[in-house]
Amino acid sequence: MSKENFIDAAGDVSLEQMQLPEDLAGLNIAECKLLCEKIRELLINTVTTTGGHLASNLGVVELTLALHRQFHSPDDRIVWDVGHQAYVHKILTGRCDRFATIRQEGGLAGFPKPCESPHDAFVTGHSSTAVSAACGIAEAFRIQGSPNYAVAVVGDGAATGGMFFEGLNNGGKTRSNLIVILNDNECAISKNVGAVAKYLADMRSSKGYVQTKWAVERALGKTPVIGKPIAGVLKNTKDKLRQNIEQTTMFEDMGFVYLGPIDGHDVEELDEALAVAKSYHRPVLVHVRTIKGKGYAPAEANPGEYHGIPRIDVESKNPEISTDECYSTVFGRELVRLAKEDKRICAVTAAMKYGTGLQFFGAAYPQRFFDVGIAEQHAVTFSGGLATQGLIPVFAVYSTFLQRSYDQLLHDISIAGLHMVLGVDRAGIVGEDGETHQGVFDVPMLTAIPHICVYSPATYEELVLCLRKAVQQDKGLSAVRYPRGHAPKYTLGTKANTNFTHIQGEKTLLVTYGRITAEVGKAADALRTDGISCGVLQLTTIWPLDDAVLEIAKEYENVYFFEEGDEVGGIGEKLAGMLLESGYRGNYRHNAVHGFVHHASVERCLEKVGLTASEIVKFVKEQHNG
Amino acid sequence: MSKENFIDAAGDVSLEQMQLPEDLAGLNIAECKLLCEKIRELLINTVTTTGGHLASNLGVVELTLALHRQFHSPDDRIVWDVGHQAYVHKILTGRCDRFATIRQEGGLAGFPKPCESPHDAFVTGHSSTAVSAACGIAEAFRIQGSPNYAVAVVGDGAATGGMFFEGLNNGGKTRSNLIVILNDNECAISKNVGAVAKYLADMRSSKGYVQTKWAVERALGKTPVIGKPIAGVLKNTKDKLRQNIEQTTMFEDMGFVYLGPIDGHDVEELDEALAVAKSYHRPVLVHVRTIKGKGYAPAEANPGEYHGIPRIDVESKNPEISTDECYSTVFGRELVRLAKEDKRICAVTAAMKYGTGLQFFGAAYPQRFFDVGIAEQHAVTFSGGLATQGLIPVFAVYSTFLQRSYDQLLHDISIAGLHMVLGVDRAGIVGEDGETHQGVFDVPMLTAIPHICVYSPATYEELVLCLRKAVQQDKGLSAVRYPRGHAPKYTLGTKANTNFTHIQGEKTLLVTYGRITAEVGKAADALRTDGISCGVLQLTTIWPLDDAVLEIAKEYENVYFFEEGDEVGGIGEKLAGMLLESGYRGNYRHNAVHGFVHHASVERCLEKVGLTASEIVKFVKEQHNG
């Protein structure tokens, strides 16, 4: 489109009037800078209202712009690792008008979603997958004879995940158009996140070496950046020069051309680096340095406080790191108390110190606290190593990210019967982060592990009791799972315990566990008011099931199970099987989550899957009348 | 013990008379060499009879000996990655007398097993876990103030697994006594296994550089190798020297001291290198070169043929790579036929080309064949990348190793509804490899993934039909699972199909799927002879369950489900739940595997879990009379 359509006489750029991403290529550098300002404004105004990831998106404004200038999405495919930094990408690919709806029910998703736009190349939400996905896309292009590029954008935090290395290892040997952008915002820099972070820090600090290198790349690769044949000649020359003047990097060792570090807030430098990267027609890694939160006044006025927390909690999906009382902080504080009594207790996190409430432990017992970076597989097996020496590792992790550790839990921990405790945070519906983050699959996964004990407390008091039991009394692998956020105010009013709670009723029993016990309890109250007496059975130990649970259920004509987790492989399915085998002849219904739950508030998600008090009342009445 | 007790006048060493591992330290180099010969003799004589891993163990004879000379197991902990190369370790740690029982029921396990011996530091059987486990052990030592060492022995094949990097990344930043032995037998060297292999090859070939380096280490570290203080001084000197004369390696970039390459068949050089490694008191990586099959006459007479196959199939647990007809070859051959018809079909393996029968595909369509090395996570997400571009990836993988991909299947494939096919080989009991390798957990895992379709054919003909349907007709994620080895001769004699087969009976229905359909069929025949008429319902599509399956089951008074897979989360549990919810009032029993199954022959394992024809007959009669 002609520039007149979106740049007025005074030179002001209108984001809304642009045809995106097509119009980006025609902008000059000054216009790009102006556009970046507009984008930052939109980001700040929107995200401070809707919630979501602000700092990481502010950091990639220029990078995203440059990517869409140099690559032609959706023909070229851009895969955003973790995905929470794709807001600018959404704005620049025709979703500017709907940006205010982000993370809200029916609105834009907070993560890339191919069904939302052809520009979203791959579902991302979990870390360190982008190089593997882009490697597959690039190989498909090669097979199909397509000249297109596959680009993976990976934060340095995600570079600690093993999948990133598996991807590099396989990508580095191809001869495909694979470009990896390492978005290095130093978020992984802390004493806890390991050698890769240290390595990147070393690369950044050794200016002479890297700057010289980039200067050579520039001198040989530019003016003008041209097609394959000439670039090939240049490349050979460069390679010879390079051997004499430079050391190799880890990425070059793995088969990638290394370019960098590039100033990720300089569109001109980015343009040039990406053009050079394209000219190679072989795997290239572009190391881009960005500043998280770039351009946001509060961050600039108080960078220490502002950057301090998100910088470490690299994969945190919500800026909910307050020390307000919530399940995570109750867990974290209790663990400190336990660790005071017992020096064997260690705490492990995979880059989620604040999200899981382990900051208290980290401060109190730094020698027994391990932040392994985004490396859930290592976290479990490392914990197993600690356990073999008689220590008691407690790994606190979000339900959805624990999926990475299935094999390690089964093979490295359970076969040997090692004593390890999982704090499974964000278990159940998480809401606005949507299907990539709902914690509804941990129960089928965990219960498949022989000899495990799984607790799902409803209240803070129960959480404390379950954690103490898991750490102090259990022998093998135990998991204590609890939801995101605050405990409901409503409780059954009974004495907290780690086993189960039964409130007697007449013909109908409502069985449940965890946070939605409050919804089931409220439903039972409402039904009682309407003359329908329902018993309530709240499980706190959800696996293995106590024989007494079976006996109680068998006393009722109707047993309805309500489960904030997936139906398939859920506790409701297991109880049904046990009831049938034990000769139960009543009516049984299992109300649970069916597959992936789209983004919306937790309350709305629960309502949609039929797990709020009013939906439960409706269901029971239907059964009663039907 | 005095040497006279195990060395006779002629200088001959008696392995049986030694007190192991204690006596190893007192041997001179000549005696070590003699002992190595004895060990090789024992290995060859035993393993050619019992089956198991011969070549990989022949390759680590000197290395294992040197490890037990320099480290004091079980105070120092040696973790064997993958674990199939721990036979020599078993021989040298008091299990020489029982070595002939290896992999046999009641005998020594083919993998390290802490409950078998205190010298087995960690359960290993799956790849790339040892650095993480040893890192945990080393950190425990640090916390406890113990001066002991944690040693991880990792093959170069396992170095392609992401966990290896997660482990190095975290290990490299510690200040603990962590020593990683990279046992480089070039088994991962093929054009298919990626950049790490290429990197190691480069290191090996650039003799000048590495030899110089090692020479420096030796010159500064030896004569005599002494305690901490002096070694510290030497280390600093070395570090300064090193900066001037050498490039750094990838491992040094990650925080490890790099020593190597060392000749892994020279006990003297190994002794020295390990002594130097111990002196650092910080993470050290020792790069040891060994020859797989070293010292075995057939291998030396015909190294090409002998090394050719195990070299690539690095994680293969059995030398069963013949082209005899078996489930794997039927799968592999059919996939070639399908790929001839449809150019979109790609095949992916994680270092199991021969084990999974993909060698035919690799030969026929090398451009569409991908061996990603031991990297099951990458394999799935890479396949997802291929799928986004309209290709049809088929990932053939052993059931037990697929556990590594749970998160990728759920998050990267299923949410987006990408079309991908899994060939789940070694599904069910595998026998002699024991609990680390039984394929009894894939059904709970796979069925927890929304929208998946799971097939479990019993015969070759059904396998072909299921694979064709999965590839050609299904839309999202499908899995075709089949056992190790040959199909049973017995069949139900009905027409093969992909859905289910029902043979009418009177009051009792026997439900099953997969290979043990033959056992259930034979049991039904035997019961019929005894006047008990049982129906047989064989499921071929095991998930989701067809409504017709439910209707058939409801016609029977007794429904007994027989499942070659774990009880918890199995199909038998799901059918029970569905039957109860649909108002079924009959008797139901679920006969399945309960947790981990110890090593024994497949037949014996099936018998122990009650899944042979005679056990099934016994069970039905008990129910009938009881």
mmCIF file of N, CA and C in Angstrom, chain A residues 125-126 132 136 139 142 144 160 162-163 166 169-170 173 192 194-196 199 250 253-254 367 370 372 377-378 381-382 386 389 403-404 406-408 411 414-415 436 445 447 568 573-574 581 585-586 589-590 596, chain B residues 125-126 132 136 139 142 144 160 162-163 166 169-170 173 192 194-196 199 250 253-254 367 370 372 377-378 381-382 386 389 403-404 406-408 411 414 436 445 447 568 573-574 581 585-586 589-590 596:
data_model
loop_
_atom_site.group_PDB
_atom_site.id
_atom_site.type_symbol
_atom_site.label_atom_id
_atom_site.label_comp_id
_atom_site.label_asym_id
_atom_site.label_seq_id
_atom_site.Cartn_x
_atom_site.Cartn_y
_atom_site.Cartn_z
ATOM 1 N N GLY A 125 3.711 -22.497 24.172
ATOM 2 C CA GLY A 125 3.226 -22.125 25.497
ATOM 3 C C GLY A 125 4.186 -22.741 26.514
ATOM 4 N N HIS A 126 4.662 -23.932 26.180
ATOM 5 C CA HIS A 126 5.720 -24.551 26.975
ATOM 6 C C HIS A 126 7.062 -24.188 26.328
ATOM 7 N N SER A 132 13.043 -27.174 17.541
ATOM 8 C CA SER A 132 12.590 -28.459 16.993
ATOM 9 C C SER A 132 11.485 -28.249 15.965
ATOM 10 N N GLY A 136 11.707 -28.900 11.865
ATOM 11 C CA GLY A 136 10.764 -29.701 11.080
ATOM 12 C C GLY A 136 10.205 -28.922 9.905
ATOM 13 N N GLU A 139 12.933 -28.520 7.240
ATOM 14 C CA GLU A 139 13.144 -29.768 6.507
ATOM 15 C C GLU A 139 11.992 -30.031 5.538
ATOM 16 N N ARG A 142 12.669 -28.013 2.567
ATOM 17 C CA ARG A 142 13.707 -28.641 1.754
ATOM 18 C C ARG A 142 13.109 -29.760 0.906
ATOM 19 N N GLN A 144 10.092 -30.174 0.005
ATOM 20 C CA GLN A 144 9.125 -29.649 -0.967
ATOM 21 C C GLN A 144 9.761 -28.699 -1.983
ATOM 22 N N THR A 160 18.059 -23.105 28.555
ATOM 23 C CA THR A 160 18.482 -24.100 29.533
ATOM 24 C C THR A 160 17.725 -25.419 29.374
ATOM 25 N N GLY A 162 16.522 -28.845 27.753
ATOM 26 C CA GLY A 162 17.196 -29.848 26.930
ATOM 27 C C GLY A 162 16.704 -29.899 25.507
ATOM 28 N N MET A 163 15.416 -29.627 25.308
ATOM 29 C CA MET A 163 14.880 -29.665 23.956
ATOM 30 C C MET A 163 15.563 -28.665 23.036
ATOM 31 N N GLU A 166 18.537 -30.464 21.853
ATOM 32 C CA GLU A 166 18.167 -31.509 20.901
ATOM 33 C C GLU A 166 17.859 -30.868 19.548
ATOM 34 N N ASN A 169 21.141 -29.561 17.979
ATOM 35 C CA ASN A 169 21.958 -30.698 17.576
ATOM 36 C C ASN A 169 21.498 -31.266 16.244
ATOM 37 N N ASN A 170 20.185 -31.313 16.075
ATOM 38 C CA ASN A 170 19.652 -31.825 14.819
ATOM 39 C C ASN A 170 19.590 -30.745 13.740
ATOM 40 N N LYS A 173 23.016 -29.868 11.714
ATOM 41 C CA LYS A 173 23.573 -30.749 10.670
ATOM 42 C C LYS A 173 22.796 -30.651 9.366
ATOM 43 N N ASN A 192 21.759 -19.044 39.832
ATOM 44 C CA ASN A 192 21.096 -20.341 39.875
ATOM 45 C C ASN A 192 20.855 -21.030 38.546
ATOM 46 N N GLY A 194 22.734 -21.681 35.793
ATOM 47 C CA GLY A 194 23.636 -22.587 35.128
ATOM 48 C C GLY A 194 24.614 -22.054 34.124
ATOM 49 N N ALA A 195 25.249 -23.021 33.497
ATOM 50 C CA ALA A 195 26.408 -22.756 32.663
ATOM 51 C C ALA A 195 26.061 -22.012 31.384
ATOM 52 N N VAL A 196 24.893 -22.280 30.815
ATOM 53 C CA VAL A 196 24.544 -21.592 29.574
ATOM 54 C C VAL A 196 24.440 -20.092 29.818
ATOM 55 N N TYR A 199 27.756 -18.718 30.131
ATOM 56 C CA TYR A 199 28.383 -18.697 28.820
ATOM 57 C C TYR A 199 27.948 -17.466 28.030
ATOM 58 N N MET A 250 30.140 -22.069 21.025
ATOM 59 C CA MET A 250 29.440 -23.327 21.240
ATOM 60 C C MET A 250 28.455 -23.591 20.112
ATOM 61 N N ASP A 253 30.241 -24.729 17.096
ATOM 62 C CA ASP A 253 30.604 -26.131 17.317
ATOM 63 C C ASP A 253 29.453 -27.048 16.935
ATOM 64 N N MET A 254 28.244 -26.577 17.116
ATOM 65 C CA MET A 254 27.084 -27.413 16.838
ATOM 66 C C MET A 254 26.609 -27.310 15.386
ATOM 67 N N GLN A 367 21.717 -22.925 50.699
ATOM 68 C CA GLN A 367 22.561 -24.092 50.418
ATOM 69 C C GLN A 367 21.752 -25.317 50.026
ATOM 70 N N PHE A 370 17.698 -25.137 45.035
ATOM 71 C CA PHE A 370 18.246 -25.305 43.687
ATOM 72 C C PHE A 370 17.265 -24.796 42.630
ATOM 73 N N VAL A 372 17.116 -24.821 38.868
ATOM 74 C CA VAL A 372 17.854 -25.483 37.782
ATOM 75 C C VAL A 372 17.582 -24.855 36.423
ATOM 76 N N GLN A 377 13.034 -32.011 33.342
ATOM 77 C CA GLN A 377 13.540 -33.380 33.333
ATOM 78 C C GLN A 377 14.692 -33.508 34.317
ATOM 79 N N HIS A 378 15.655 -32.594 34.171
ATOM 80 C CA HIS A 378 16.798 -32.589 35.073
ATOM 81 C C HIS A 378 16.338 -32.428 36.523
ATOM 82 N N THR A 381 15.312 -35.845 38.006
ATOM 83 C CA THR A 381 16.380 -36.835 38.152
ATOM 84 C C THR A 381 17.458 -36.327 39.106
ATOM 85 N N PHE A 382 17.724 -35.033 39.052
ATOM 86 C CA PHE A 382 18.617 -34.407 40.025
ATOM 87 C C PHE A 382 18.077 -34.625 41.449
ATOM 88 N N LEU A 386 19.721 -36.511 44.793
ATOM 89 C CA LEU A 386 19.722 -36.040 46.184
ATOM 90 C C LEU A 386 19.112 -37.103 47.099
ATOM 91 N N GLN A 389 21.008 -40.093 48.517
ATOM 92 C CA GLN A 389 21.924 -39.822 49.619
ATOM 93 C C GLN A 389 21.182 -39.467 50.904
ATOM 94 N N GLN A 403 4.490 -32.093 32.984
ATOM 95 C CA GLN A 403 4.327 -33.067 31.906
ATOM 96 C C GLN A 403 5.673 -33.454 31.280
ATOM 97 N N ARG A 404 6.636 -32.535 31.346
ATOM 98 C CA ARG A 404 7.966 -32.810 30.809
ATOM 99 C C ARG A 404 8.695 -33.906 31.578
ATOM 100 N N TYR A 406 7.430 -36.787 32.967
ATOM 101 C CA TYR A 406 6.717 -38.061 33.136
ATOM 102 C C TYR A 406 7.676 -39.245 33.181
ATOM 103 N N ASP A 407 8.567 -39.318 32.203
ATOM 104 C CA ASP A 407 9.488 -40.461 32.146
ATOM 105 C C ASP A 407 10.420 -40.493 33.347
ATOM 106 N N GLN A 408 10.875 -39.336 33.777
ATOM 107 C CA GLN A 408 11.816 -39.276 34.897
ATOM 108 C C GLN A 408 11.134 -39.711 36.199
ATOM 109 N N HIS A 411 10.543 -43.640 35.704
ATOM 110 C CA HIS A 411 11.731 -44.471 35.539
ATOM 111 C C HIS A 411 12.816 -44.172 36.574
ATOM 112 N N SER A 414 10.391 -43.715 40.579
ATOM 113 C CA SER A 414 9.448 -44.708 41.090
ATOM 114 C C SER A 414 10.013 -46.126 41.126
ATOM 115 N N ILE A 415 10.752 -46.524 40.108
ATOM 116 C CA ILE A 415 11.279 -47.902 40.100
ATOM 117 C C ILE A 415 12.152 -48.145 41.336
ATOM 118 N N THR A 436 -2.841 -24.234 26.632
ATOM 119 C CA THR A 436 -1.451 -24.655 26.817
ATOM 120 C C THR A 436 -1.052 -24.700 28.299
ATOM 121 N N MET A 445 -1.687 -38.494 34.611
ATOM 122 C CA MET A 445 -0.251 -38.754 34.497
ATOM 123 C C MET A 445 0.327 -39.306 35.805
ATOM 124 N N THR A 447 -1.204 -40.634 38.507
ATOM 125 C CA THR A 447 -1.766 -41.889 39.020
ATOM 126 C C THR A 447 -1.264 -43.093 38.233
ATOM 127 N N VAL A 568 -10.700 -38.419 31.202
ATOM 128 C CA VAL A 568 -10.024 -39.670 30.864
ATOM 129 C C VAL A 568 -8.844 -39.896 31.808
ATOM 130 N N GLU A 573 -13.063 -41.781 37.050
ATOM 131 C CA GLU A 573 -13.040 -42.988 36.215
ATOM 132 C C GLU A 573 -12.573 -44.190 37.049
ATOM 133 N N LYS A 574 -11.576 -43.932 37.871
ATOM 134 C CA LYS A 574 -11.020 -45.028 38.686
ATOM 135 C C LYS A 574 -12.039 -45.487 39.732
ATOM 136 N N GLU A 581 -16.439 -53.194 39.970
ATOM 137 C CA GLU A 581 -15.802 -54.469 40.344
ATOM 138 C C GLU A 581 -16.257 -54.943 41.726
ATOM 139 N N ARG A 585 -24.336 -51.226 42.373
ATOM 140 C CA ARG A 585 -25.416 -51.315 41.390
ATOM 141 C C ARG A 585 -26.216 -50.025 41.245
ATOM 142 N N GLY A 586 -25.674 -48.920 41.774
ATOM 143 C CA GLY A 586 -26.416 -47.662 41.705
ATOM 144 C C GLY A 586 -26.110 -46.865 40.437
ATOM 145 N N ARG A 589 -22.326 -40.974 37.823
ATOM 146 C CA ARG A 589 -22.028 -39.994 36.770
ATOM 147 C C ARG A 589 -20.709 -39.297 37.091
ATOM 148 N N HIS A 590 -19.910 -39.120 36.074
ATOM 149 C CA HIS A 590 -18.598 -38.475 36.227
ATOM 150 C C HIS A 590 -18.610 -37.156 35.460
ATOM 151 N N PHE A 596 -9.198 -29.946 25.962
ATOM 152 C CA PHE A 596 -8.588 -28.626 26.116
ATOM 153 C C PHE A 596 -9.622 -27.550 26.433
ATOM 154 N N GLY B 125 18.377 -47.155 32.630
ATOM 155 C CA GLY B 125 17.852 -48.017 31.590
ATOM 156 C C GLY B 125 17.436 -47.129 30.419
ATOM 157 N N HIS B 126 16.934 -45.946 30.749
ATOM 158 C CA HIS B 126 16.641 -44.935 29.739
ATOM 159 C C HIS B 126 17.869 -44.024 29.633
ATOM 160 N N SER B 132 22.463 -35.814 35.382
ATOM 161 C CA SER B 132 21.515 -35.222 36.341
ATOM 162 C C SER B 132 21.559 -35.960 37.669
ATOM 163 N N GLY B 136 22.952 -34.505 41.307
ATOM 164 C CA GLY B 136 22.218 -34.536 42.573
ATOM 165 C C GLY B 136 23.024 -35.185 43.680
ATOM 166 N N GLU B 139 25.854 -32.827 44.743
ATOM 167 C CA GLU B 139 25.362 -31.717 45.561
ATOM 168 C C GLU B 139 24.999 -32.204 46.964
ATOM 169 N N ARG B 142 28.133 -32.332 48.835
ATOM 170 C CA ARG B 142 28.543 -30.984 49.232
ATOM 171 C C ARG B 142 27.773 -30.546 50.478
ATOM 172 N N GLN B 144 26.329 -32.351 52.683
ATOM 173 C CA GLN B 144 26.648 -33.192 53.827
ATOM 174 C C GLN B 144 28.121 -33.092 54.246
ATOM 175 N N THR B 160 23.278 -36.980 22.701
ATOM 176 C CA THR B 160 22.315 -36.243 21.867
ATOM 177 C C THR B 160 21.020 -35.947 22.635
ATOM 178 N N GLY B 162 18.553 -34.345 25.309
ATOM 179 C CA GLY B 162 18.491 -33.032 25.949
ATOM 180 C C GLY B 162 18.830 -33.057 27.424
ATOM 181 N N MET B 163 18.478 -34.153 28.088
ATOM 182 C CA MET B 163 18.763 -34.236 29.516
ATOM 183 C C MET B 163 20.251 -34.162 29.806
ATOM 184 N N GLU B 166 20.922 -30.572 29.954
ATOM 185 C CA GLU B 166 20.354 -29.983 31.168
ATOM 186 C C GLU B 166 21.266 -30.317 32.346
ATOM 187 N N ASN B 169 24.584 -28.353 31.997
ATOM 188 C CA ASN B 169 24.315 -26.939 32.241
ATOM 189 C C ASN B 169 24.230 -26.646 33.731
ATOM 190 N N ASN B 170 23.616 -27.562 34.462
ATOM 191 C CA ASN B 170 23.516 -27.369 35.909
ATOM 192 C C ASN B 170 24.751 -27.861 36.639
ATOM 193 N N LYS B 173 28.021 -25.423 36.767
ATOM 194 C CA LYS B 173 28.093 -24.229 37.618
ATOM 195 C C LYS B 173 28.336 -24.577 39.073
ATOM 196 N N ASN B 192 23.289 -39.176 10.374
ATOM 197 C CA ASN B 192 21.967 -38.883 10.903
ATOM 198 C C ASN B 192 21.914 -38.345 12.318
ATOM 199 N N GLY B 194 23.565 -35.922 14.035
ATOM 200 C CA GLY B 194 23.626 -34.537 14.424
ATOM 201 C C GLY B 194 24.953 -33.925 14.775
ATOM 202 N N ALA B 195 24.811 -32.719 15.248
ATOM 203 C CA ALA B 195 25.949 -31.841 15.421
ATOM 204 C C ALA B 195 26.884 -32.288 16.532
ATOM 205 N N VAL B 196 26.343 -32.859 17.588
ATOM 206 C CA VAL B 196 27.220 -33.283 18.683
ATOM 207 C C VAL B 196 28.188 -34.363 18.199
ATOM 208 N N TYR B 199 30.745 -32.817 16.183
ATOM 209 C CA TYR B 199 31.646 -32.083 17.054
ATOM 210 C C TYR B 199 32.690 -33.000 17.676
ATOM 211 N N MET B 250 33.399 -26.994 23.870
ATOM 212 C CA MET B 250 32.027 -26.760 24.257
ATOM 213 C C MET B 250 31.811 -27.079 25.731
ATOM 214 N N ASP B 253 33.164 -24.390 27.822
ATOM 215 C CA ASP B 253 32.213 -23.282 27.784
ATOM 216 C C ASP B 253 31.109 -23.487 28.814
ATOM 217 N N MET B 254 30.760 -24.732 29.075
ATOM 218 C CA MET B 254 29.675 -25.023 30.011
ATOM 219 C C MET B 254 30.144 -25.134 31.455
ATOM 220 N N GLN B 367 15.654 -39.120 1.711
ATOM 221 C CA GLN B 367 15.328 -37.697 1.843
ATOM 222 C C GLN B 367 14.175 -37.449 2.812
ATOM 223 N N PHE B 370 14.435 -39.525 8.858
ATOM 224 C CA PHE B 370 15.162 -38.733 9.842
ATOM 225 C C PHE B 370 15.499 -39.551 11.081
ATOM 226 N N VAL B 372 17.040 -38.830 14.454
ATOM 227 C CA VAL B 372 17.386 -37.636 15.221
ATOM 228 C C VAL B 372 18.310 -37.934 16.395
ATOM 229 N N GLN B 377 12.015 -36.165 22.604
ATOM 230 C CA GLN B 377 11.246 -34.924 22.684
ATOM 231 C C GLN B 377 11.309 -34.196 21.349
ATOM 232 N N HIS B 378 12.537 -34.024 20.868
ATOM 233 C CA HIS B 378 12.721 -33.365 19.581
ATOM 234 C C HIS B 378 11.989 -34.120 18.487
ATOM 235 N N THR B 381 8.272 -33.049 18.355
ATOM 236 C CA THR B 381 8.004 -31.665 17.973
ATOM 237 C C THR B 381 8.515 -31.377 16.558
ATOM 238 N N PHE B 382 9.638 -31.976 16.214
ATOM 239 C CA PHE B 382 10.140 -31.920 14.835
ATOM 240 C C PHE B 382 9.082 -32.490 13.883
ATOM 241 N N LEU B 386 7.053 -30.786 10.638
ATOM 242 C CA LEU B 386 6.804 -31.395 9.324
ATOM 243 C C LEU B 386 5.301 -31.382 9.018
ATOM 244 N N GLN B 389 3.401 -28.373 7.601
ATOM 245 C CA GLN B 389 3.594 -28.105 6.174
ATOM 246 C C GLN B 389 2.936 -29.173 5.301
ATOM 247 N N GLN B 403 7.794 -42.414 26.645
ATOM 248 C CA GLN B 403 7.445 -41.691 27.865
ATOM 249 C C GLN B 403 8.110 -40.311 27.911
ATOM 250 N N ARG B 404 9.257 -40.188 27.245
ATOM 251 C CA ARG B 404 9.953 -38.903 27.191
ATOM 252 C C ARG B 404 9.167 -37.833 26.424
ATOM 253 N N TYR B 406 5.773 -37.259 26.381
ATOM 254 C CA TYR B 406 4.394 -37.024 26.810
ATOM 255 C C TYR B 406 3.973 -35.566 26.613
ATOM 256 N N ASP B 407 4.782 -34.654 27.093
ATOM 257 C CA ASP B 407 4.420 -33.238 26.993
ATOM 258 C C ASP B 407 4.336 -32.780 25.543
ATOM 259 N N GLN B 408 5.252 -33.261 24.720
ATOM 260 C CA GLN B 408 5.279 -32.837 23.318
ATOM 261 C C GLN B 408 4.049 -33.357 22.579
ATOM 262 N N HIS B 411 1.044 -31.214 24.109
ATOM 263 C CA HIS B 411 1.089 -29.764 23.912
ATOM 264 C C HIS B 411 1.405 -29.369 22.471
ATOM 265 N N SER B 414 -1.217 -32.329 19.920
ATOM 266 C CA SER B 414 -2.659 -32.514 20.096
ATOM 267 C C SER B 414 -3.438 -31.206 20.124
ATOM 268 N N THR B 436 12.726 -51.462 33.679
ATOM 269 C CA THR B 436 13.022 -50.190 33.009
ATOM 270 C C THR B 436 12.548 -50.180 31.561
ATOM 271 N N MET B 445 -0.822 -43.318 29.274
ATOM 272 C CA MET B 445 -0.254 -42.060 28.797
ATOM 273 C C MET B 445 -0.942 -41.572 27.531
ATOM 274 N N THR B 447 -3.857 -42.466 26.116
ATOM 275 C CA THR B 447 -5.296 -42.204 26.181
ATOM 276 C C THR B 447 -5.613 -40.902 26.902
ATOM 277 N N VAL B 568 -3.832 -49.370 36.147
ATOM 278 C CA VAL B 568 -4.281 -48.005 36.418
ATOM 279 C C VAL B 568 -4.266 -47.183 35.133
ATOM 280 N N GLU B 573 -10.078 -50.272 32.781
ATOM 281 C CA GLU B 573 -10.602 -49.317 33.757
ATOM 282 C C GLU B 573 -11.616 -48.385 33.087
ATOM 283 N N LYS B 574 -11.295 -47.979 31.871
ATOM 284 C CA LYS B 574 -12.180 -47.051 31.155
ATOM 285 C C LYS B 574 -13.492 -47.735 30.777
ATOM 286 N N GLU B 581 -21.573 -46.235 34.152
ATOM 287 C CA GLU B 581 -22.374 -45.044 33.823
ATOM 288 C C GLU B 581 -23.563 -45.385 32.923
ATOM 289 N N ARG B 585 -25.128 -53.893 35.050
ATOM 290 C CA ARG B 585 -25.323 -54.427 36.402
ATOM 291 C C ARG B 585 -24.679 -55.805 36.592
ATOM 292 N N GLY B 586 -23.813 -56.199 35.661
ATOM 293 C CA GLY B 586 -23.209 -57.532 35.749
ATOM 294 C C GLY B 586 -21.924 -57.542 36.561
ATOM 295 N N ARG B 589 -14.472 -57.855 35.965
ATOM 296 C CA ARG B 589 -13.131 -58.014 36.543
ATOM 297 C C ARG B 589 -12.092 -57.532 35.537
ATOM 298 N N HIS B 590 -11.101 -56.847 36.055
ATOM 299 C CA HIS B 590 -10.041 -56.309 35.208
ATOM 300 C C HIS B 590 -8.733 -56.991 35.593
ATOM 301 N N PHE B 596 5.510 -52.458 38.227
ATOM 302 C CA PHE B 596 6.738 -52.867 37.554
ATOM 303 C C PHE B 596 6.884 -54.384 37.493
#
